[in-house]
Short mmCIF file of C-alpha atoms in Angstrom, two decimals:
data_model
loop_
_atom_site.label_atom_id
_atom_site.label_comp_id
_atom_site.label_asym_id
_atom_site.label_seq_id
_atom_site.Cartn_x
_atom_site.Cartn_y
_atom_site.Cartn_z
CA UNK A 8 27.16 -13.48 -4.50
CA UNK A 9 23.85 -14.87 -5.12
CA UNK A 10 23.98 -16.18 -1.28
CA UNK A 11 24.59 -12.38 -0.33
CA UNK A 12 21.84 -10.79 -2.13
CA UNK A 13 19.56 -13.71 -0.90
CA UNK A 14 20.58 -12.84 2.52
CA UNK A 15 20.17 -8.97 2.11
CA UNK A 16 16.34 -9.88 0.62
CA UNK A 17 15.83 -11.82 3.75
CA UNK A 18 16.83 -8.48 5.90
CA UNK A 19 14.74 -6.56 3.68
CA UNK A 20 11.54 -8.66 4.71
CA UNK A 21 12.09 -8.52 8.10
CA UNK A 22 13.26 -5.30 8.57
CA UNK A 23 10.25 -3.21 7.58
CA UNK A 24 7.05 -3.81 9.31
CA UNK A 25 4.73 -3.28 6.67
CA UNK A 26 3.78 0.38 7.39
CA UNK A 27 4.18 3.16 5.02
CA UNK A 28 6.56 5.45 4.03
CA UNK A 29 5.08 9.03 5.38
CA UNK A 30 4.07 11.81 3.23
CA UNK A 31 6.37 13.88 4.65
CA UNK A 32 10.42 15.08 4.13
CA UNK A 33 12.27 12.86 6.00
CA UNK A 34 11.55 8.65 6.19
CA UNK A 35 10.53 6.98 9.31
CA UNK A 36 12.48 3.85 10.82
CA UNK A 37 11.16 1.37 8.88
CA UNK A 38 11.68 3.49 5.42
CA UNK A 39 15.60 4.30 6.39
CA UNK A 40 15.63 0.56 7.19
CA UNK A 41 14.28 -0.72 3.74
CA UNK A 42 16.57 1.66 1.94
CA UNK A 43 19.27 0.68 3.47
CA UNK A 44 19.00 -2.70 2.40
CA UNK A 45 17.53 -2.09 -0.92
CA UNK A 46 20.94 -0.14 -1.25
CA UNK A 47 23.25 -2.80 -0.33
CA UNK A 48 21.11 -5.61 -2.39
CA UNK A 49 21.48 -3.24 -5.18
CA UNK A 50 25.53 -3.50 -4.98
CA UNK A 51 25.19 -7.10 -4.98
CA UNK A 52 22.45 -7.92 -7.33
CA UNK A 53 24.48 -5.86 -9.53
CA UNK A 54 27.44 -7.85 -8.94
CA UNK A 55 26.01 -10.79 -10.75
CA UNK A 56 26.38 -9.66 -14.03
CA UNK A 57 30.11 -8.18 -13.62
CA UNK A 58 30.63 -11.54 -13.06
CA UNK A 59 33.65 -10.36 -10.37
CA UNK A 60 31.42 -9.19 -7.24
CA UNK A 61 31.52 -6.41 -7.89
CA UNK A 62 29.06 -3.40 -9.13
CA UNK A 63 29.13 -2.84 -12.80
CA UNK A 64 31.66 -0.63 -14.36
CA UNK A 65 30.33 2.52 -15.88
CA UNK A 66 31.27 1.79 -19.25
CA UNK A 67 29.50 -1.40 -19.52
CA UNK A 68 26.17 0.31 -20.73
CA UNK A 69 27.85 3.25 -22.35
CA UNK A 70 26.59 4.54 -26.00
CA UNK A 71 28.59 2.49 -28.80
CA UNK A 72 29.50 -0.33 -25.91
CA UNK A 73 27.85 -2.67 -27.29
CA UNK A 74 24.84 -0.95 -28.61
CA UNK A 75 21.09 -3.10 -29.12
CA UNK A 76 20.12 -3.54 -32.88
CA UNK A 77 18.04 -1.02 -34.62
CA UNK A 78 14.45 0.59 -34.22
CA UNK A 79 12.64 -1.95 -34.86
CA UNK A 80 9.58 -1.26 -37.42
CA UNK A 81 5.36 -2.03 -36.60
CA UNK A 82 5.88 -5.10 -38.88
CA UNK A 83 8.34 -6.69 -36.28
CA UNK A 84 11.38 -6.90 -38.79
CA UNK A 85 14.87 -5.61 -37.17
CA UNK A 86 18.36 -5.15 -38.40
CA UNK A 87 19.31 -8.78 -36.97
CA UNK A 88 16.13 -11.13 -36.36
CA UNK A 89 18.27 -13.88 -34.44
CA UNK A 90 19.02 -11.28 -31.69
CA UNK A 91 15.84 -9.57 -31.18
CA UNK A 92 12.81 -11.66 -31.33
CA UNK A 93 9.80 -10.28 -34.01
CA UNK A 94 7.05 -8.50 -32.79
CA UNK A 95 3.92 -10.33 -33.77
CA UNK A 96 1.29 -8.52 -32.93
CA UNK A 97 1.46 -4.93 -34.29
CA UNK A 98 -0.16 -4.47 -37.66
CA UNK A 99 1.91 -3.73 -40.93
CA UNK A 100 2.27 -0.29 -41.82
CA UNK A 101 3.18 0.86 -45.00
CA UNK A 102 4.22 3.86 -44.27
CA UNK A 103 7.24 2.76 -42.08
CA UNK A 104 10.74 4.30 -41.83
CA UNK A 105 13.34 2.17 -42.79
CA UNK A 106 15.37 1.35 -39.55
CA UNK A 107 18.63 0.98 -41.55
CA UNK A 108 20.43 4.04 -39.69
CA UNK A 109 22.30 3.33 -36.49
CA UNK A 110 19.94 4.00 -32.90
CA UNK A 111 23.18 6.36 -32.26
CA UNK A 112 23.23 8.58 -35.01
CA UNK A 113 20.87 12.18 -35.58
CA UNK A 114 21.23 13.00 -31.87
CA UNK A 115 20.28 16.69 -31.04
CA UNK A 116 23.28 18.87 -30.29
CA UNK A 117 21.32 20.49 -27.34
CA UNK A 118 19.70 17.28 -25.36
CA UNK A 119 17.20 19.72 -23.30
CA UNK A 120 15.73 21.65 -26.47
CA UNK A 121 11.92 20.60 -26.66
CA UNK A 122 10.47 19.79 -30.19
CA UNK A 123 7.03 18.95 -31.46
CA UNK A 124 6.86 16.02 -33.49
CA UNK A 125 4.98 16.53 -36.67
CA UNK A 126 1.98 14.07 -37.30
CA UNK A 127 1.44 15.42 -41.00
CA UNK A 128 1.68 12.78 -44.01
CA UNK A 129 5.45 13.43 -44.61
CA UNK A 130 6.27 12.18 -41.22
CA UNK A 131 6.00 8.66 -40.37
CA UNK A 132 5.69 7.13 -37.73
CA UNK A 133 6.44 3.71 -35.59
CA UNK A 134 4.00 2.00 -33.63
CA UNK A 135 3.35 0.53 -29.82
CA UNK A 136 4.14 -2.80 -29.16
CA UNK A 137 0.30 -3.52 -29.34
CA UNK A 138 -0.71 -0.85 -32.07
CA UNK A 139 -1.29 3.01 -32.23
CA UNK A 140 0.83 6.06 -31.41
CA UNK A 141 -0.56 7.03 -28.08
CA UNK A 142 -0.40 5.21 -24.87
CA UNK A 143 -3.53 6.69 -23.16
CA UNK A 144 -6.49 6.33 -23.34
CA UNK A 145 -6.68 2.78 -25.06
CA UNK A 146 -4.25 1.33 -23.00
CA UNK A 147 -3.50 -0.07 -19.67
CA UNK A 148 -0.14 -0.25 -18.02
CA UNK A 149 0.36 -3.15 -15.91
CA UNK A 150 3.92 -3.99 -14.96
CA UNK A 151 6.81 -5.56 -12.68
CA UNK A 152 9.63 -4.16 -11.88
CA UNK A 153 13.43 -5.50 -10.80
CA UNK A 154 16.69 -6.81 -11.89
CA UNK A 155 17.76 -10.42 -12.42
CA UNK A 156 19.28 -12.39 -9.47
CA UNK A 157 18.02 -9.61 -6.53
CA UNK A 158 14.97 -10.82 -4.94
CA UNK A 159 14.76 -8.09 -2.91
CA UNK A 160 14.18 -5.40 -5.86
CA UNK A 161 11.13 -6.83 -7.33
CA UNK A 162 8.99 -9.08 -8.80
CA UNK A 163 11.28 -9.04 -11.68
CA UNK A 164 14.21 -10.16 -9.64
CA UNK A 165 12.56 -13.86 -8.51
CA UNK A 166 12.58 -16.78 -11.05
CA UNK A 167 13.20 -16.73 -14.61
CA UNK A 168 12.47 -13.90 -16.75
CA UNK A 169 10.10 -15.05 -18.78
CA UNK A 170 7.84 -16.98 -15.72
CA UNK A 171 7.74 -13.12 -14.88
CA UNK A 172 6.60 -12.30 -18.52
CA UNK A 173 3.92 -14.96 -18.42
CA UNK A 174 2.61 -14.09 -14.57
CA UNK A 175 2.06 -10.69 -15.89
CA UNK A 176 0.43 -10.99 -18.93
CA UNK A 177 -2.53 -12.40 -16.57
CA UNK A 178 -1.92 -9.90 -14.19
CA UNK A 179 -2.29 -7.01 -17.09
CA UNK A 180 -5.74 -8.70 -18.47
CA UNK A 181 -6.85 -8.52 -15.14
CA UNK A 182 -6.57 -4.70 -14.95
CA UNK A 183 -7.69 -4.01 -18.40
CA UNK A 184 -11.63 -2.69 -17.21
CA UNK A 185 -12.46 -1.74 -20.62
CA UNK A 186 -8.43 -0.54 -21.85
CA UNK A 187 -6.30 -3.08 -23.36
CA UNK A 188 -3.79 -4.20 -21.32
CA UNK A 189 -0.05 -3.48 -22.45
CA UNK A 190 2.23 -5.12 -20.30
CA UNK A 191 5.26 -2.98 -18.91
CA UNK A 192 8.97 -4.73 -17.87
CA UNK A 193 10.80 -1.91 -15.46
CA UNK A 194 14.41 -2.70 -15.27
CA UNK A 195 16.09 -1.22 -12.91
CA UNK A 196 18.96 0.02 -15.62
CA UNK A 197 20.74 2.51 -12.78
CA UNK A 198 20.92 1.36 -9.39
CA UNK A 199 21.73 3.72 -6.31
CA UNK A 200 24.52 1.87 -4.28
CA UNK A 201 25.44 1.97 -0.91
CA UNK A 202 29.15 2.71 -1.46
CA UNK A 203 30.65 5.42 -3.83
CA UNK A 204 32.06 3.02 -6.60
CA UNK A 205 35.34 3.84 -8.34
CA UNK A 206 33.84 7.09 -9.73
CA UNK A 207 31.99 8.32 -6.99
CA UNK A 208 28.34 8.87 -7.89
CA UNK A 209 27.01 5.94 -5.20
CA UNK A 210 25.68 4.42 -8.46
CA UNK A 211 25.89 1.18 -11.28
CA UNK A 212 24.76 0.66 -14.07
CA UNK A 213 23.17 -2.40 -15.35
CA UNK A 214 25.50 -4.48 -18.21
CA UNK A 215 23.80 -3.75 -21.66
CA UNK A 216 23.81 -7.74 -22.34
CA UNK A 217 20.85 -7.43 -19.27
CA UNK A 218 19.28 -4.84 -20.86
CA UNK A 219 19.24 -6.72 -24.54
CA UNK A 220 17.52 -9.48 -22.74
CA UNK A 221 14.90 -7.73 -21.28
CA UNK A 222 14.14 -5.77 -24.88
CA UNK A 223 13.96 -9.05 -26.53
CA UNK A 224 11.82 -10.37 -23.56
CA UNK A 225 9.08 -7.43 -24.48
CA UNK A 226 9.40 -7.95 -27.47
CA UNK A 227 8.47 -11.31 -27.01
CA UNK A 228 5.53 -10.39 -24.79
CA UNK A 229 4.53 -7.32 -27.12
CA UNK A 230 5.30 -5.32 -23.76
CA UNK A 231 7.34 -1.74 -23.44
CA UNK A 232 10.36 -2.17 -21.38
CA UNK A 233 10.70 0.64 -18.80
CA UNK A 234 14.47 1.64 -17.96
CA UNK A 235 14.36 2.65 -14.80
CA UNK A 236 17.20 5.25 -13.26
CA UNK A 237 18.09 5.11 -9.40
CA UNK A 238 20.87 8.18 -10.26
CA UNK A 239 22.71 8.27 -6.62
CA UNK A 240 25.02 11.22 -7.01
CA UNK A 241 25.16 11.50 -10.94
CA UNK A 242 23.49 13.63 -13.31
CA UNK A 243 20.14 12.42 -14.27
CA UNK A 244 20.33 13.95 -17.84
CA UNK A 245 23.05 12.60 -18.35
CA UNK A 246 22.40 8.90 -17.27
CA UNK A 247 19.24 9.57 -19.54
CA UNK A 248 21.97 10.20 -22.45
CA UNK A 249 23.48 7.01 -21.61
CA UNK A 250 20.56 4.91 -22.71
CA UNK A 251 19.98 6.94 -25.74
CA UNK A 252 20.66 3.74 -27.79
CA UNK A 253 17.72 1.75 -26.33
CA UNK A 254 15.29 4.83 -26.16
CA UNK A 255 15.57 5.04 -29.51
CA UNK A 256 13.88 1.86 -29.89
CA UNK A 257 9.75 2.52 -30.28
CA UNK A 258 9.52 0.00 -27.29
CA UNK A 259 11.44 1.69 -24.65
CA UNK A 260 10.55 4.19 -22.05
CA UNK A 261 12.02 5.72 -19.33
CA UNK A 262 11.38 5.86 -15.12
CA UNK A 263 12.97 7.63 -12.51
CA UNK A 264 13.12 6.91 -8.96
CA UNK A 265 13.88 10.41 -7.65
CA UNK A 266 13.65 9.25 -3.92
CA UNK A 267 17.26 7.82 -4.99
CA UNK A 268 18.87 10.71 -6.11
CA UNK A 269 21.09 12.14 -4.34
CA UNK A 270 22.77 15.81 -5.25
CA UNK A 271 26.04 16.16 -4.63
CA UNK A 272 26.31 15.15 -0.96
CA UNK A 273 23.72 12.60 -0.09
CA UNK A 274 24.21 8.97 0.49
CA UNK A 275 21.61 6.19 -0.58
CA UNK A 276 19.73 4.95 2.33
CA UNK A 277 20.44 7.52 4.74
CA UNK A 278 17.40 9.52 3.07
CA UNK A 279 15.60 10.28 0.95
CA UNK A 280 16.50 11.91 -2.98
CA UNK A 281 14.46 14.92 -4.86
CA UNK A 282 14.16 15.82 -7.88
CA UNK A 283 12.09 19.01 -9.41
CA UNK A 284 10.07 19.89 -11.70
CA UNK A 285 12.62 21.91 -13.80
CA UNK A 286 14.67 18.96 -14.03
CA UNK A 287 11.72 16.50 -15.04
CA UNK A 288 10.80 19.07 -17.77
CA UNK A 289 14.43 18.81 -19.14
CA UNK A 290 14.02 14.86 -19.14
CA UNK A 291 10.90 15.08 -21.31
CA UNK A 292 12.09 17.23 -23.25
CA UNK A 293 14.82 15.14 -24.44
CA UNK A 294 12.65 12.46 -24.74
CA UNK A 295 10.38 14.43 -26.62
CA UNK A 296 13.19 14.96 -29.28
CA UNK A 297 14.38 11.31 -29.34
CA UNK A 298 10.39 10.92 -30.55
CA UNK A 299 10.68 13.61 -33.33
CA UNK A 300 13.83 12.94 -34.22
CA UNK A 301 13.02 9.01 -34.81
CA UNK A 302 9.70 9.25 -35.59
CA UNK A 303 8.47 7.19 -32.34
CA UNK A 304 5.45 6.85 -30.80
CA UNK A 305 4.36 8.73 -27.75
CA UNK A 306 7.29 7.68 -24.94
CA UNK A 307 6.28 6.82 -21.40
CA UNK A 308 8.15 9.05 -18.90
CA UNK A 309 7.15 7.74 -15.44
CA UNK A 310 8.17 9.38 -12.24
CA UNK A 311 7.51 7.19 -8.98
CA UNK A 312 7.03 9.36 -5.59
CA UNK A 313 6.91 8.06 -2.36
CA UNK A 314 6.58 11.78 -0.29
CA UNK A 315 5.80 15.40 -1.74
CA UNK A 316 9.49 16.52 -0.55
CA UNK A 317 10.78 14.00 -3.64
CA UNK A 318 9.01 16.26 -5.95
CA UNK A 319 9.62 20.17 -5.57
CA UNK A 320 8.22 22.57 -7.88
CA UNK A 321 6.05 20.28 -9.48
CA UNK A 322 3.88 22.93 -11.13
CA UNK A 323 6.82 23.54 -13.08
CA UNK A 324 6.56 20.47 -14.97
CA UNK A 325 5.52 21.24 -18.44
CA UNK A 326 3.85 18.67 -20.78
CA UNK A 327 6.39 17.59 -24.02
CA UNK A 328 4.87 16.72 -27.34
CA UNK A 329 5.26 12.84 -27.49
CA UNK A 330 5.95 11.84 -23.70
CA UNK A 331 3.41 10.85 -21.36
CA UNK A 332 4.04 11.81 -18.05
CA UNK A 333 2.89 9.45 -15.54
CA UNK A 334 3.40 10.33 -11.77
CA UNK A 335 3.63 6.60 -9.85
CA UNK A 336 2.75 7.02 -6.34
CA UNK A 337 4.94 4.75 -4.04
CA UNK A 338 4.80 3.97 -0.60
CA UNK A 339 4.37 0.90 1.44
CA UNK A 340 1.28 0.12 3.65
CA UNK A 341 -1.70 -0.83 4.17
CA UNK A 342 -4.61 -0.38 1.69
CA UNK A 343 -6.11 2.55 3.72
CA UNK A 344 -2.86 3.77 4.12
CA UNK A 345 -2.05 3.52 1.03
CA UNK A 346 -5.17 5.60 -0.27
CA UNK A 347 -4.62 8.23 2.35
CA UNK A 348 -0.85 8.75 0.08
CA UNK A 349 -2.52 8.21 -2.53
CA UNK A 350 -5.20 11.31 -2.10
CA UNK A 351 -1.87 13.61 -0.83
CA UNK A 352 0.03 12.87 -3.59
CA UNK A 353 -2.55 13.07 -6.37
CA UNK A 354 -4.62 16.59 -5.57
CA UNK A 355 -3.90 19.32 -7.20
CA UNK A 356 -1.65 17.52 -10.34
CA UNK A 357 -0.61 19.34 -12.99
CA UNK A 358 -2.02 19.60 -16.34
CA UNK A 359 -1.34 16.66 -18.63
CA UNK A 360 -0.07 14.62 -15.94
CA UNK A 361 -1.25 10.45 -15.92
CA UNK A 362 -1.31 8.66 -12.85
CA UNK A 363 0.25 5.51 -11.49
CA UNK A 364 -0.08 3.02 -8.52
CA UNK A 365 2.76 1.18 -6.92
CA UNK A 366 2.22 -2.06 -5.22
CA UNK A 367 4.70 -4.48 -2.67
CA UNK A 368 4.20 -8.28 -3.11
CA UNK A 369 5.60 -8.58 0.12
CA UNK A 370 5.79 -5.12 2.30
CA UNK A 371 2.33 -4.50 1.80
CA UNK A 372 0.64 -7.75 3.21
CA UNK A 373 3.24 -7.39 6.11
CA UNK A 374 0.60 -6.79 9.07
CA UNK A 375 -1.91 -5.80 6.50
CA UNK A 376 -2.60 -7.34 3.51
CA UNK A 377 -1.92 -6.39 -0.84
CA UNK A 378 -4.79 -4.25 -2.25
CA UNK A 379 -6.77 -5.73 -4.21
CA UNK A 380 -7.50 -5.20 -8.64
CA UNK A 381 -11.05 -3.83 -8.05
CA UNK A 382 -9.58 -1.49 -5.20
CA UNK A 383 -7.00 -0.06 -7.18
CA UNK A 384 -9.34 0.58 -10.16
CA UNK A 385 -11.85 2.60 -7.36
CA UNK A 386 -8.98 5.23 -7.07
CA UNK A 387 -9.64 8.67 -8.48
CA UNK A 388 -8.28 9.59 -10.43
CA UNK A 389 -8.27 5.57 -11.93
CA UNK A 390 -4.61 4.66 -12.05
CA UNK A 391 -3.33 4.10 -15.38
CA UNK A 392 0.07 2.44 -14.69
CA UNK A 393 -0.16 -0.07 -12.20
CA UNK A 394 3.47 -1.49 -11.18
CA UNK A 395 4.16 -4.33 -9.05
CA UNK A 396 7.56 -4.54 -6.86
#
């Protein structure tokens, strides 16, 4: 299986020439061409870890599978500290809930029901991996995305884990131009596949024994692990709800690839997904009450967009007490191509929305060449989640 996915990553290099995905509804050649084999590498990257060949089962990230450990408080102590490495950098706080209670339990009876999370004295609070409630503006985002054993999904996906964590810890410092730099690991946690699977959503989902590495691995790194959700045919919401166990944790956040989902008829790689703003509102808002309900910092809810057909009604995408939105805008090019998306995708955001800036290792330098730190930081609005694939 490894052979395969090496082979599809191959395909994937060769098949696209390096120009960029259009700003319009429907994908050129060489964007039907990459998702096609991003597709069928996700089927068999995913296959490593089922440890049969074949895409993961359904259940094996379910809530109470084999759920991660609890909330782990600013001090860096957790329910079991030989499975989830301290975090050493976040200052003690003594006002700190005790994470005794399981990551399952207190979940809202209506997941879409916003709620403002009180900051007054009787309410406290967990940190960020690197201190403080609030993402932006004192941090940074800098991150890699992937999955383990599929070179063709991202940075994340070639070498060991934790060469990964290292490279981008210098890649983050790089970035920081007067923020400080908080690393980001984006797993891909849902994966669109090329066939239906035995349930039919065109979907896996990544083994929870993946995800516990990666959690421990920013830990490690005092990073936030992203989960990121390629939903295929299923319910977004309710792949959302699946995770609920690790977006409990202070740690976690949450991306969606809405260029891979699918409604009820579409197939990955054929083209492209959509989501709207409606449905992204519903997603922070369930966030949002994760945060109130745990007392968690502010959650990072990112949103990468490669055309504006991906996106409809994004006015409708209302701000949630505790989530920061961040709208990541994909595409593959060159770096004046790249801008030119850029400038369509960003003008005329909505209030309270952050920006993001996607990046190919590979795709990008195809013809052309990988934009560099100082050019991405000249964007305007200045990205502040910068992810590497």
């Amino acid at each position: 299986m490894a052979g395969e996915a090496g082979r599809a990553g191959k395909a994937h290099e060769a098949g696209n020439p390096g120009r960029a995905e259009p700003d319009g509804g429907a994908p050129g050649r060489s964007g039907i061409r990459r998702r096609v084999v991003l597709a069928a590498t996700a089927a068999a990257g995913l296959g490593l870890f089922s440890g049969c060949g074949k895409p993961t089962d359904r259940t094996d990230s379910a809530p109470g599978a084999s759920p991660p450990d609890s909330p782990q408080q600013s001090t860096g102590a957790t329910s079991d500290p030989s499975a989830m490495p301290s975090n050493p950098g976040t200052s003690g706080n003594p006002g700190m809930p005790n994470p005794s209670a399981p990551p399952g339990s207190g979940a809202p009876s209506d997941p879409t029901a916003a709620s403002s999370p009180s900051a007054g004295p009787a309410k406290q609070r967990l940190e960020l991996p690197r201190g403080g409630w609030e993402l932006f503006p004192r941090h940074r985002l800098v991150g890699f995305c992937g999955l383990p054993g599929a070179v063709a999904l991202g940075r994340l996906g070639i070498g060991t884990p934790g060469k990964r964590a290292a490279e981008l810890e210098k890649v983050a410092e790089v970035y920081a131009a007067g923020r400080e730099p908080l690393p980001v690991l984006e797993l891909l946690a849902v994966v669109a596949n090329a066939d239906a699977g035995h349930d039919g959503k065109y979907r896996s989902r990544t083994r929870a024994a993946t995800i516990r590495r990666f959690h421990a691995l920013a830990r490690k790194h005092r990073a936030l692990l992203l989960l990121n959700i390629q939903p295929g045919r299923a319910d977004v919401l309710d792949e959302v709800a699946a995770l609920r166990d690790w977006l409990v944790h202070p740690d976690v956040g949450l991306a969606l690839d809405p260029e891979w989902e699918m409604g009820p008829h579409g197939v990955p790689g054929r083209t492209f997904g959509r989501t709207s703003g409606h449905e992204l509102t519903r997603v922070a808002r369930y966030l949002s009450a994760l945060v109130d309900e745990h007392g968690l910092p502010e959650k990072a809810l990112v949103f990468h967009q490669v055309a504006a057909s991906v996106v409809r009604d994004e006015s409708a995408l209302l701000p949630q007490p505790g989530v920061a939105l961040i709208k990541s805008v994909d595409g593959i090019g060159s770096p004046a191509m790249k801008r030119r998306t850029w400038r369509h995708l960003v003008s005329g955001l909505p209030d309270g929305l952050h920006t993001g800036f996607k990046l190919f290792y590979e795709e990008d330098a195809q013809g052309s060449r990988l934009m560099t730190p100082d050019e991405v930081l000249r964007l305007r609005p200045e990205p502040e989640y910068v992810m590497y694939e």
